[in-house]
PDB file of C-alpha atoms in Angstrom:
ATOM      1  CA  UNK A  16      -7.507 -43.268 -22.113  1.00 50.00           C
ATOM      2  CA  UNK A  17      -7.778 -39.376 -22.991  1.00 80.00           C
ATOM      3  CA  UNK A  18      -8.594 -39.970 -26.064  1.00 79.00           C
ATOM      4  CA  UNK A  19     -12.030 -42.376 -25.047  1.00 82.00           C
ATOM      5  CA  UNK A  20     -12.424 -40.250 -22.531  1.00 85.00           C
ATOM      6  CA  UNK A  21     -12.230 -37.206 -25.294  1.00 86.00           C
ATOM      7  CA  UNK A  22     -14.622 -38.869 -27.598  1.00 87.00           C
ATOM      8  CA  UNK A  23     -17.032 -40.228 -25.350  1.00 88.00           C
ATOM      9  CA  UNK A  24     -17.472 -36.530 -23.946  1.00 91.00           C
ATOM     10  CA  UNK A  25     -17.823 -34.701 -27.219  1.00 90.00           C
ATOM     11  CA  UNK A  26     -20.305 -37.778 -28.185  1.00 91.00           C
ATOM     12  CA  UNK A  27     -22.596 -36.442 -25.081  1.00 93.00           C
ATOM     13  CA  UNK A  28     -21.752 -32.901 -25.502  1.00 94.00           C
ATOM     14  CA  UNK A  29     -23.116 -33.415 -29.356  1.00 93.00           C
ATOM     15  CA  UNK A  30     -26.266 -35.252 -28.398  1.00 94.00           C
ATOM     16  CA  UNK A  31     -27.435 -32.685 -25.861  1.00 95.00           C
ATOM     17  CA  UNK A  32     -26.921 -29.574 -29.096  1.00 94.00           C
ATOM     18  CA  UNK A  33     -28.804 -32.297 -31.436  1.00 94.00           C
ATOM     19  CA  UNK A  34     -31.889 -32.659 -29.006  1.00 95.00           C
ATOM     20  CA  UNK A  35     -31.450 -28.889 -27.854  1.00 94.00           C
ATOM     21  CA  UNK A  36     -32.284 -28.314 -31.755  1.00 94.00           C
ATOM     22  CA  UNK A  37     -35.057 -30.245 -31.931  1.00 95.00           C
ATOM     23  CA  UNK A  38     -36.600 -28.848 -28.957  1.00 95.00           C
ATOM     24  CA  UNK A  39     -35.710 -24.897 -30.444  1.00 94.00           C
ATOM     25  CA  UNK A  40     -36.839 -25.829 -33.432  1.00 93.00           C
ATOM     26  CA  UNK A  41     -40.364 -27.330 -32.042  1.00 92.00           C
ATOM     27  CA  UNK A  42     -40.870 -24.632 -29.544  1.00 91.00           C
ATOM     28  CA  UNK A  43     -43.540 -21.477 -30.322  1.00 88.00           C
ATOM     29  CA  UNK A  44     -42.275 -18.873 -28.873  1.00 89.00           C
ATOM     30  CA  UNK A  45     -39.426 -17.901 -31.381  1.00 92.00           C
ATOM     31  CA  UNK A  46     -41.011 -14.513 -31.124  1.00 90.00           C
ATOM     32  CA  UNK A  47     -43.151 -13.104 -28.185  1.00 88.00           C
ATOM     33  CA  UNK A  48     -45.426  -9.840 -27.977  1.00 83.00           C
ATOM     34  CA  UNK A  49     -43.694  -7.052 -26.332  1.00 80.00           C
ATOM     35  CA  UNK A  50     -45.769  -6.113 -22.947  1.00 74.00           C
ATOM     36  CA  UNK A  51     -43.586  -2.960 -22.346  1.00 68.00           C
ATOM     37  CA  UNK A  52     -46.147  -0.141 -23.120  1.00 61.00           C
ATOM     38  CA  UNK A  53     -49.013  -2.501 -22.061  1.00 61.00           C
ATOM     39  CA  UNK A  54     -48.112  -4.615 -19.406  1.00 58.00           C
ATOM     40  CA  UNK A  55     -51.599  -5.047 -18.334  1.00 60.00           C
ATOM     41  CA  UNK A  56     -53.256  -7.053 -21.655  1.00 67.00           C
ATOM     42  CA  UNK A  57     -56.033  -9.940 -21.913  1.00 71.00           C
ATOM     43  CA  UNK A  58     -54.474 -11.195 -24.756  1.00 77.00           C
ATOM     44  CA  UNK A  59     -50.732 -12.949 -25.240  1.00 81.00           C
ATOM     45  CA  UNK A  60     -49.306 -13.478 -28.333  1.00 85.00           C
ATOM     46  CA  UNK A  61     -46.184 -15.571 -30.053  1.00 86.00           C
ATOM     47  CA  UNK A  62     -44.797 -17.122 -32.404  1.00 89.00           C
ATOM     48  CA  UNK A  63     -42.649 -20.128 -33.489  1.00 89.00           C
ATOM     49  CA  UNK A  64     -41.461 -21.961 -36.811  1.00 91.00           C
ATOM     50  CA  UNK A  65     -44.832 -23.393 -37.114  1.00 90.00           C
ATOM     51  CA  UNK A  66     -47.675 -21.901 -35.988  1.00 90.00           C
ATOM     52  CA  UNK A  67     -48.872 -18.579 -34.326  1.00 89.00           C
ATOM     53  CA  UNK A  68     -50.313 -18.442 -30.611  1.00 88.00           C
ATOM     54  CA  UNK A  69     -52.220 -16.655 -28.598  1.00 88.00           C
ATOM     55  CA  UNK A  70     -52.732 -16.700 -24.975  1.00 86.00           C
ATOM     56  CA  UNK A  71     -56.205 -15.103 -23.298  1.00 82.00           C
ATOM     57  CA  UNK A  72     -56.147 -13.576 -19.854  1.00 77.00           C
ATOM     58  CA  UNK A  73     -58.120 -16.590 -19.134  1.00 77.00           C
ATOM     59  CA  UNK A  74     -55.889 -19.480 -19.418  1.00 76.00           C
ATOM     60  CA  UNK A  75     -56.789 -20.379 -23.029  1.00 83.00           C
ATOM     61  CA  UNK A  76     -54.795 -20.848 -24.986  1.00 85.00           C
ATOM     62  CA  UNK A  77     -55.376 -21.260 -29.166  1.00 86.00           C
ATOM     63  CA  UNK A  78     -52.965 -22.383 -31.363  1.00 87.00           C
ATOM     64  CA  UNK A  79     -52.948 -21.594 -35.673  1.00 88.00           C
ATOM     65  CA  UNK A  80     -50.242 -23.545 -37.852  1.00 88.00           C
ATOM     66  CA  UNK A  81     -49.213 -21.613 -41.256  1.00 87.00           C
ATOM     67  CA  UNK A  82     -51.526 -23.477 -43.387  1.00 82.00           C
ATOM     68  CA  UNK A  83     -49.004 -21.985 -46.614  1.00 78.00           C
ATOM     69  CA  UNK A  84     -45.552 -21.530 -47.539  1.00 78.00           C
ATOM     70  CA  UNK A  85     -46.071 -19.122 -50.018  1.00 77.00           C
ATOM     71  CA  UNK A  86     -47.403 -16.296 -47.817  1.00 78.00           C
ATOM     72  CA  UNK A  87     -44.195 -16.285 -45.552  1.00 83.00           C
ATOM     73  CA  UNK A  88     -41.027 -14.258 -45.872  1.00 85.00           C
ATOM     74  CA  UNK A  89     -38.163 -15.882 -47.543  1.00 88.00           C
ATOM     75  CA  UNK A  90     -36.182 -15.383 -44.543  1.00 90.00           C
ATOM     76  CA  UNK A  91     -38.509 -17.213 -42.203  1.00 90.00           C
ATOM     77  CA  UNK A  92     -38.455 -20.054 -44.685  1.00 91.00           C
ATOM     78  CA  UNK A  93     -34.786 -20.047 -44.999  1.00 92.00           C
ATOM     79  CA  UNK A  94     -34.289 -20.529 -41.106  1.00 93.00           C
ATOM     80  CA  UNK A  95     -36.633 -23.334 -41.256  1.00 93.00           C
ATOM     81  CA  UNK A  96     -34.388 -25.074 -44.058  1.00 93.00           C
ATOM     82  CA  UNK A  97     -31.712 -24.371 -41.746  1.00 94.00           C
ATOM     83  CA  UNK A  98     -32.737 -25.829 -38.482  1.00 94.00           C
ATOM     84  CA  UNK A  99     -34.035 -28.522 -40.482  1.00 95.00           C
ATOM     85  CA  UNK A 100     -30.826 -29.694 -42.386  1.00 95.00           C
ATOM     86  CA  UNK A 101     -28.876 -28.743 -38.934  1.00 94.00           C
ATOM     87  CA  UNK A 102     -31.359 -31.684 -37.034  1.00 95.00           C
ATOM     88  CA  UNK A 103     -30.768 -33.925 -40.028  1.00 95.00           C
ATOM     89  CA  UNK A 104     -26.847 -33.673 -39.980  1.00 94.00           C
ATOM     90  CA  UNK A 105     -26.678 -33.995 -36.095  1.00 94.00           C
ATOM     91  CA  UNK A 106     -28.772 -37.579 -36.048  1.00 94.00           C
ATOM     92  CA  UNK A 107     -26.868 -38.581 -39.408  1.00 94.00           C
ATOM     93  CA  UNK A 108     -23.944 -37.485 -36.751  1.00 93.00           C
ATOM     94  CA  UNK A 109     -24.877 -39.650 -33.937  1.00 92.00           C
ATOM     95  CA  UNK A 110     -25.434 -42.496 -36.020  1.00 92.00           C
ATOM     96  CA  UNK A 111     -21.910 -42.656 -37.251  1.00 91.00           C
ATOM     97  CA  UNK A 112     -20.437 -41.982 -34.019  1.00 89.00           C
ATOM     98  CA  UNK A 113     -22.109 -44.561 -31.951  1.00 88.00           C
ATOM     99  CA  UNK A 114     -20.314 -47.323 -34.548  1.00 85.00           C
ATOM    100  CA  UNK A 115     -16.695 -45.239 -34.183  1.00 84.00           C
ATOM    101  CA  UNK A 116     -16.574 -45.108 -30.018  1.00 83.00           C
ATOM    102  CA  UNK A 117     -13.373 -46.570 -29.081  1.00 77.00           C
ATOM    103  CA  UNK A 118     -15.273 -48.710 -26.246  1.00 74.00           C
ATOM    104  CA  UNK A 119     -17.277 -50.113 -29.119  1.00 74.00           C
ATOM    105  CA  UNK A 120     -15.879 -53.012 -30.597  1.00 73.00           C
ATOM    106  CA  UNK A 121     -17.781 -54.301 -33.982  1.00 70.00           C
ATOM    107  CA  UNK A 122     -16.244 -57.148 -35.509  1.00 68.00           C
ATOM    108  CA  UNK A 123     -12.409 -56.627 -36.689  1.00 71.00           C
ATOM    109  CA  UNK A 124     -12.878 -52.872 -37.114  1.00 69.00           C
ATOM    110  CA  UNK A 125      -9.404 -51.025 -37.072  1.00 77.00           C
ATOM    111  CA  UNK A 126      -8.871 -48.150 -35.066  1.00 73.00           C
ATOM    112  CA  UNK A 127      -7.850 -46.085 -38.802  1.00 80.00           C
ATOM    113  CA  UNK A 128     -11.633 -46.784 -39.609  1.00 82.00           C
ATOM    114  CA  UNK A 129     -13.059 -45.517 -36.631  1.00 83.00           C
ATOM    115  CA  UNK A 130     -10.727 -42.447 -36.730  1.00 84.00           C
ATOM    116  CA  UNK A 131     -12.311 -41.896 -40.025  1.00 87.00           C
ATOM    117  CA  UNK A 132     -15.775 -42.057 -39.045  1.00 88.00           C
ATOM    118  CA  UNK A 133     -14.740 -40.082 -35.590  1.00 88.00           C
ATOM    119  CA  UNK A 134     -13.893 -37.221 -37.933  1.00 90.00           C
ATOM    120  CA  UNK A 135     -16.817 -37.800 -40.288  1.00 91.00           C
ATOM    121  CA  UNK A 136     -19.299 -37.124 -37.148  1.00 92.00           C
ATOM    122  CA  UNK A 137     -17.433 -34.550 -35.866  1.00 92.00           C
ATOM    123  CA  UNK A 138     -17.507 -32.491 -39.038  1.00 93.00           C
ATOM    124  CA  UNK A 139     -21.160 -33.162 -38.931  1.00 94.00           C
ATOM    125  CA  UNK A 140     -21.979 -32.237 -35.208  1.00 94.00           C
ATOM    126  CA  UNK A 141     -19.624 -29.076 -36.702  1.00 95.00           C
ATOM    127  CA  UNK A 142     -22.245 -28.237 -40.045  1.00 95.00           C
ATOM    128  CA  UNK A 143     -25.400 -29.007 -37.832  1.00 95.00           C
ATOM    129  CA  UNK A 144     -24.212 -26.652 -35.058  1.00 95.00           C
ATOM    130  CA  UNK A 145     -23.348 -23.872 -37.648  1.00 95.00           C
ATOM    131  CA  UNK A 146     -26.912 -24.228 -39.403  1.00 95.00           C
ATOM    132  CA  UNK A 147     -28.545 -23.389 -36.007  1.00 95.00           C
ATOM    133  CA  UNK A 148     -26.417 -20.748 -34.947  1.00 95.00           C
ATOM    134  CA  UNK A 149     -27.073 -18.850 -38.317  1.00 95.00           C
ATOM    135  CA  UNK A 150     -30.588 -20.225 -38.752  1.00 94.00           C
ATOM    136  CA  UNK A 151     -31.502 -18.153 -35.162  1.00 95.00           C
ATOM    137  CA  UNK A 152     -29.096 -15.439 -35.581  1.00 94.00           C
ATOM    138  CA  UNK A 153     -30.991 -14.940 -39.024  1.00 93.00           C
ATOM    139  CA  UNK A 154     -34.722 -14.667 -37.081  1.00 93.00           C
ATOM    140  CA  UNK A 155     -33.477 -12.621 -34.718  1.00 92.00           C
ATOM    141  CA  UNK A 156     -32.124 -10.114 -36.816  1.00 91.00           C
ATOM    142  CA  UNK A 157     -35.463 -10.188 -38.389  1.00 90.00           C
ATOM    143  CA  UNK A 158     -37.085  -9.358 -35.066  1.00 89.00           C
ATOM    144  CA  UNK A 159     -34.844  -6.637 -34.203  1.00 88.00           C
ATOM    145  CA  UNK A 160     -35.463  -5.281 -37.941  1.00 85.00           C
ATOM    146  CA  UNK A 161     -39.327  -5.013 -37.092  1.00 81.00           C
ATOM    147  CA  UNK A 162     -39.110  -3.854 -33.607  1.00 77.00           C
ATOM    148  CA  UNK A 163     -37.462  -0.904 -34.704  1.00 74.00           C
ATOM    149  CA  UNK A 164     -39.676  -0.300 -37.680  1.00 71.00           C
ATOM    150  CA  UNK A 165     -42.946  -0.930 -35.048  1.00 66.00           C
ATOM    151  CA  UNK A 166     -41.127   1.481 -32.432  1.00 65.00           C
ATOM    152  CA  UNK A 167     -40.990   4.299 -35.706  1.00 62.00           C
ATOM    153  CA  UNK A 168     -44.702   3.964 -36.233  1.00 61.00           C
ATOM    154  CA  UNK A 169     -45.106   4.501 -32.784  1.00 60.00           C
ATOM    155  CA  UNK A 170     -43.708   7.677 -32.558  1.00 59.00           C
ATOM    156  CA  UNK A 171     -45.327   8.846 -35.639  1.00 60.00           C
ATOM    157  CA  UNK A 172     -48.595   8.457 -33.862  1.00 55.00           C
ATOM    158  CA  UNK A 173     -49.655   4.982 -35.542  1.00 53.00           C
ATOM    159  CA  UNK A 174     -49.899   2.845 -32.105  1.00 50.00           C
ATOM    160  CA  UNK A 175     -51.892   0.658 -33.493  1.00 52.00           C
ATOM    161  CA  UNK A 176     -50.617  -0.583 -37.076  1.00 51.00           C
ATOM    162  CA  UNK A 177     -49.317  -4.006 -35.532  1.00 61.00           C
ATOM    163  CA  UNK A 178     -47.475  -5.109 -32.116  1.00 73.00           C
ATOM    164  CA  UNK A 179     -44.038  -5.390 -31.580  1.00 79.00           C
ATOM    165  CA  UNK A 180     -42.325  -8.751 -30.879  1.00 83.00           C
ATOM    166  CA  UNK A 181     -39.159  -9.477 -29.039  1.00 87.00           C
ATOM    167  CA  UNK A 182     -37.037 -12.163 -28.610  1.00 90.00           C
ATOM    168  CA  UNK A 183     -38.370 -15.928 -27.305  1.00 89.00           C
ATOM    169  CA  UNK A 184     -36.752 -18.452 -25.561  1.00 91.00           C
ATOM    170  CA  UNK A 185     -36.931 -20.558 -28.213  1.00 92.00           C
ATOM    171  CA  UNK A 186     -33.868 -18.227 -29.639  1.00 93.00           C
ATOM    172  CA  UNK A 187     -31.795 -18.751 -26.530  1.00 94.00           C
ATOM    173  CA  UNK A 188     -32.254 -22.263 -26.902  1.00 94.00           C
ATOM    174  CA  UNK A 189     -31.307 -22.627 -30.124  1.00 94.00           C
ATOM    175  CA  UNK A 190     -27.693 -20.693 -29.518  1.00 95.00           C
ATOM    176  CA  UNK A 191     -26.682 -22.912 -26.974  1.00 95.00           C
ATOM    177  CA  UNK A 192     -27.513 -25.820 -28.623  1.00 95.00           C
ATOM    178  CA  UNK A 193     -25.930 -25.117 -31.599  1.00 94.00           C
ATOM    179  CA  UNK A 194     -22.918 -23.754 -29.705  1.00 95.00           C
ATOM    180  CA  UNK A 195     -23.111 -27.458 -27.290  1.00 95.00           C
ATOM    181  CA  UNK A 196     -22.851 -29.192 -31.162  1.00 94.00           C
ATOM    182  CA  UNK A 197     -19.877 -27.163 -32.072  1.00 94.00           C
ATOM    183  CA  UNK A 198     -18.279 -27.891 -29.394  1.00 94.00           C
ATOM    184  CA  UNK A 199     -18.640 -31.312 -29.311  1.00 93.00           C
ATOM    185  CA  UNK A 200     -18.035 -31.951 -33.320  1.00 93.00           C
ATOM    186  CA  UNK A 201     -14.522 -30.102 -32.310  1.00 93.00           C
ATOM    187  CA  UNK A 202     -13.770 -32.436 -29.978  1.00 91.00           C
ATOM    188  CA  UNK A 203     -14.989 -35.395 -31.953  1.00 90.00           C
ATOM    189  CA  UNK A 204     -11.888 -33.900 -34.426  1.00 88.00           C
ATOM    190  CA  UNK A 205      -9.758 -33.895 -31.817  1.00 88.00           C
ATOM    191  CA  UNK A 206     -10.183 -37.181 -30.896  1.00 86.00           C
ATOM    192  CA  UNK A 207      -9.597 -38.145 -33.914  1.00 83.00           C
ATOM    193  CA  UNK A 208      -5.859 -37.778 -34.152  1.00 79.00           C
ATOM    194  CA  UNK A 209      -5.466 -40.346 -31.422  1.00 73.00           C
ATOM    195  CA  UNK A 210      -6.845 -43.281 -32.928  1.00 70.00           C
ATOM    196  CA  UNK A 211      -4.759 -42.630 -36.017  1.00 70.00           C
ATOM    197  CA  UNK A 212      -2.128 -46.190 -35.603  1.00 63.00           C
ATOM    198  CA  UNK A 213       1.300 -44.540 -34.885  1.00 61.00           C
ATOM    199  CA  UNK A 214       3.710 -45.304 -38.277  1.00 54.00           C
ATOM    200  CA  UNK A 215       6.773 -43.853 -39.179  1.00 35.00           C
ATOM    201  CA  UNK A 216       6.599 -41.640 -42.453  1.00 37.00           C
ATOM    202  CA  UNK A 217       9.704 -42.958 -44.405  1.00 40.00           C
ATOM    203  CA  UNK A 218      10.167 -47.410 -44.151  1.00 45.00           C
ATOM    204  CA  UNK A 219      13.614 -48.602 -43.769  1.00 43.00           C
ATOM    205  CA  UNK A 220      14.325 -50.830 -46.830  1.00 45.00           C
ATOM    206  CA  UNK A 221      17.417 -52.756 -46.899  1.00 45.00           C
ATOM    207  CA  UNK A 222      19.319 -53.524 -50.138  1.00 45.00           C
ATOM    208  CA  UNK A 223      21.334 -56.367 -50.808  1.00 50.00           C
ATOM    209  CA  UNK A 224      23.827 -57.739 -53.551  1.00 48.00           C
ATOM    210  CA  UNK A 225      23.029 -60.584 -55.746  1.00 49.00           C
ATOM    211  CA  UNK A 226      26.589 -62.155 -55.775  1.00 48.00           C
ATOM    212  CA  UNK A 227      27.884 -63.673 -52.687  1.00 51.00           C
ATOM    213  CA  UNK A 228      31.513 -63.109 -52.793  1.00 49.00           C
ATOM    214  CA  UNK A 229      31.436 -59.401 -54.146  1.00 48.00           C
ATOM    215  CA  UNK A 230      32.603 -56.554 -52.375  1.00 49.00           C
ATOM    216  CA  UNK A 231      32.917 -52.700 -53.297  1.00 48.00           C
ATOM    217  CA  UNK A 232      35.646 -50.828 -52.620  1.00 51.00           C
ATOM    218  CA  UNK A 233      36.785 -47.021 -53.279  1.00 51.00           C
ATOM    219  CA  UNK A 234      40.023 -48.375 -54.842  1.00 51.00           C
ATOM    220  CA  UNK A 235      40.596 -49.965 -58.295  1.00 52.00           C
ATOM    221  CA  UNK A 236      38.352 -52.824 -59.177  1.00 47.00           C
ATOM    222  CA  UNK A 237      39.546 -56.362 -57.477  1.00 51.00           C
ATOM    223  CA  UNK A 238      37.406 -59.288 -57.970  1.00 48.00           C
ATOM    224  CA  UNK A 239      37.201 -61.767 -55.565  1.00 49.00           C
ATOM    225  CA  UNK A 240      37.066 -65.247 -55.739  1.00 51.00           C
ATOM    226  CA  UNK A 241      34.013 -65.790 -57.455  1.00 49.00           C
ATOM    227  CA  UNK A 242      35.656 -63.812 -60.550  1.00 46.00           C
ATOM    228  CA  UNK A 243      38.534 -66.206 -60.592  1.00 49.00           C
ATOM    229  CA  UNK A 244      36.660 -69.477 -61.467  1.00 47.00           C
ATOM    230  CA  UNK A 245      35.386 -67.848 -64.526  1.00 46.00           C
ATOM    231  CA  UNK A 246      38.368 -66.043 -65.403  1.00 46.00           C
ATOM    232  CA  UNK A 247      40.044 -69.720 -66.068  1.00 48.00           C
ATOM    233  CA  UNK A 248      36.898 -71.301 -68.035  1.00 48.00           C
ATOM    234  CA  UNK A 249      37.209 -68.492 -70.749  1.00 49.00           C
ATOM    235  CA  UNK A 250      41.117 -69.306 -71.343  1.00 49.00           C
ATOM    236  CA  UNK A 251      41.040 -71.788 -74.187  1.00 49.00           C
ATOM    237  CA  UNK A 252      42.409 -75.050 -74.666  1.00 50.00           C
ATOM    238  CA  UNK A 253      45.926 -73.717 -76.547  1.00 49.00           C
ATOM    239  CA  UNK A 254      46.948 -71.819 -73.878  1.00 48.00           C
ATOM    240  CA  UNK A 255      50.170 -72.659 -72.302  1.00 52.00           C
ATOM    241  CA  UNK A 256      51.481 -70.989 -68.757  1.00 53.00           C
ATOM    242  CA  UNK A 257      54.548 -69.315 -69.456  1.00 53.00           C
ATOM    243  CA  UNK A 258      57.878 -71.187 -68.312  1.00 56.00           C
ATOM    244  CA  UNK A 259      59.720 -69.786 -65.079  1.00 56.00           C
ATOM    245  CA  UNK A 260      63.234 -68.766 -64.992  1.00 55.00           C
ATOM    246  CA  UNK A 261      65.264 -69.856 -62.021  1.00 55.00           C
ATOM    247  CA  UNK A 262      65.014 -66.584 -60.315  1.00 57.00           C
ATOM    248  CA  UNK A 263      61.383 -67.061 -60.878  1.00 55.00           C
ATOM    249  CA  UNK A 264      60.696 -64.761 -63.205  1.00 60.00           C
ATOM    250  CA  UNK A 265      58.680 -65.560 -66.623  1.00 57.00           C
ATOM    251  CA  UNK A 266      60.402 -65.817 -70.022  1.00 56.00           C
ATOM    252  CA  UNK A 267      58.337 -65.117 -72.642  1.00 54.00           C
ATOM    253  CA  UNK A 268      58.863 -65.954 -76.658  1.00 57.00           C
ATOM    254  CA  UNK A 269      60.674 -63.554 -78.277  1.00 54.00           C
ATOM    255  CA  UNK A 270      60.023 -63.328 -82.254  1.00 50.00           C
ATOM    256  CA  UNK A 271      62.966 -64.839 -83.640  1.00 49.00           C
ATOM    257  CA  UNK A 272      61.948 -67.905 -81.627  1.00 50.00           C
ATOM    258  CA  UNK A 273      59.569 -68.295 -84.035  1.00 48.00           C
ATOM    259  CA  UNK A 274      61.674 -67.994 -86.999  1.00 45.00           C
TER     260      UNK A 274
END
């Protein structure tokens, strides 16, 4: 029971970091205008993965998508490719999980397969939560790069060479769902050692002799009575049992019997 209970909670745990990514990664405000000097302004601005915003004092709102790659920083494309291949891996993820739930039953499926697929997602849910947790940390470290850079022109009397940005909610987002997908890909692992079928390491294998009548023993050899049988079929026809003496013993031939 702990282990379906174990797996059906890292399954949900999973799915709310996937669809936390999606929603990071879809979001505009990855980067917002810093009001702290000028808290008074008519005009808003941010940023997300996609497009640029800006906000009037009005209400209105108008939105421009990067109409080229080319023109951005490598960085900002590299976090892209990141939440990207993190949303890929965490539906991939789900897919393969929903088949290797222990309440699931598919056919004849054994419960070694589904502990294999159980660790497949989980390794997944693992990746995908990595690649958004470094895809944000990576942006953010860009924004704190060029707040600090926009802060030095300040001082130096340059207020207006561009604005400073800070840090959206997007970014939040994004941490805690790649942190919920860690999570839950470590539990999907964990759950995966108890649908593994319980056999011992070593199997007993018993050996047994091919005669029936033969035993082993420490002393000197003895056969038994299955040796005796063919013991008599190899004497040949000449041979003649020995006469007994009275007393019982044998007498045997001596050699000028013979003579």
């Amino acid at each position: 029971m702990s282990t379906t209970i174990c797996q059906v909670m890292g399954f949900l745990v999973s799915s709310l970091g996937v669809a936390g990514c999606v929603v990071a990664t879809a979001m505009d405000m990855w980067s917002t205008q810093d009001l702290y000097d000028n808290p008074v302004t008519a005009v808003f601005q941010y940023q997300g993965l996609w497009r640029s915003c800006v906000r009037q004092s009005s209400g209105f709102t108008e939105c421009r998508p990067y109409f080229t790659i080319l023109g951005l920083p490598a960085m900002f494309q590299a976090v892209r490719a990141l939440m990207i291949v993190g949303i890929v891996l965490g539906i991939l993820g789900l897919l393969v999980c929903i088949f290797a739930l222990k309440c699931i039953h598919i056919g004849s499926m054994e419960n070694s397969a589904k502990a294999n697929m159980t660790l497949t997602s989980g390794i997944m849910f693992i990746v995908a939560g990595l690649c958004a947790i470094t895809g944000v940390s990576v942006f953010a470290n860009m924004l704190v790069t060029n707040f600090w850079m926009s802060t030095a022109n300040m001082y130096q009397g340059m207020q207006n060479v561009q604005n400073r940005y800070t840090f959206g909610s997007a970014l939040f987002v994004g941490w805690v769902a790649g942190g919920l997908a860690l999570v839950g890909g470590i539990m999907m692992c964990l759950a995966c050692r108890g649908l593994l079928p319980e056999e011992s390491r070593y199997k007993a294998v018993s050996y047994h002799a091919s005669g029936r009548n033969i035993s082993y023993r420490t002393g000197p050899y003895k056969g038994g009575s299955g040796y005796e049988a063919e013991a008599k079929s190899r004497k040949g026809a000449g041979y003649e049992e020995a006469p007994r003496s009275e007393d019982g013993r044998r007498s045997y031939p001596s050699k000028y019997d013979y003579v």
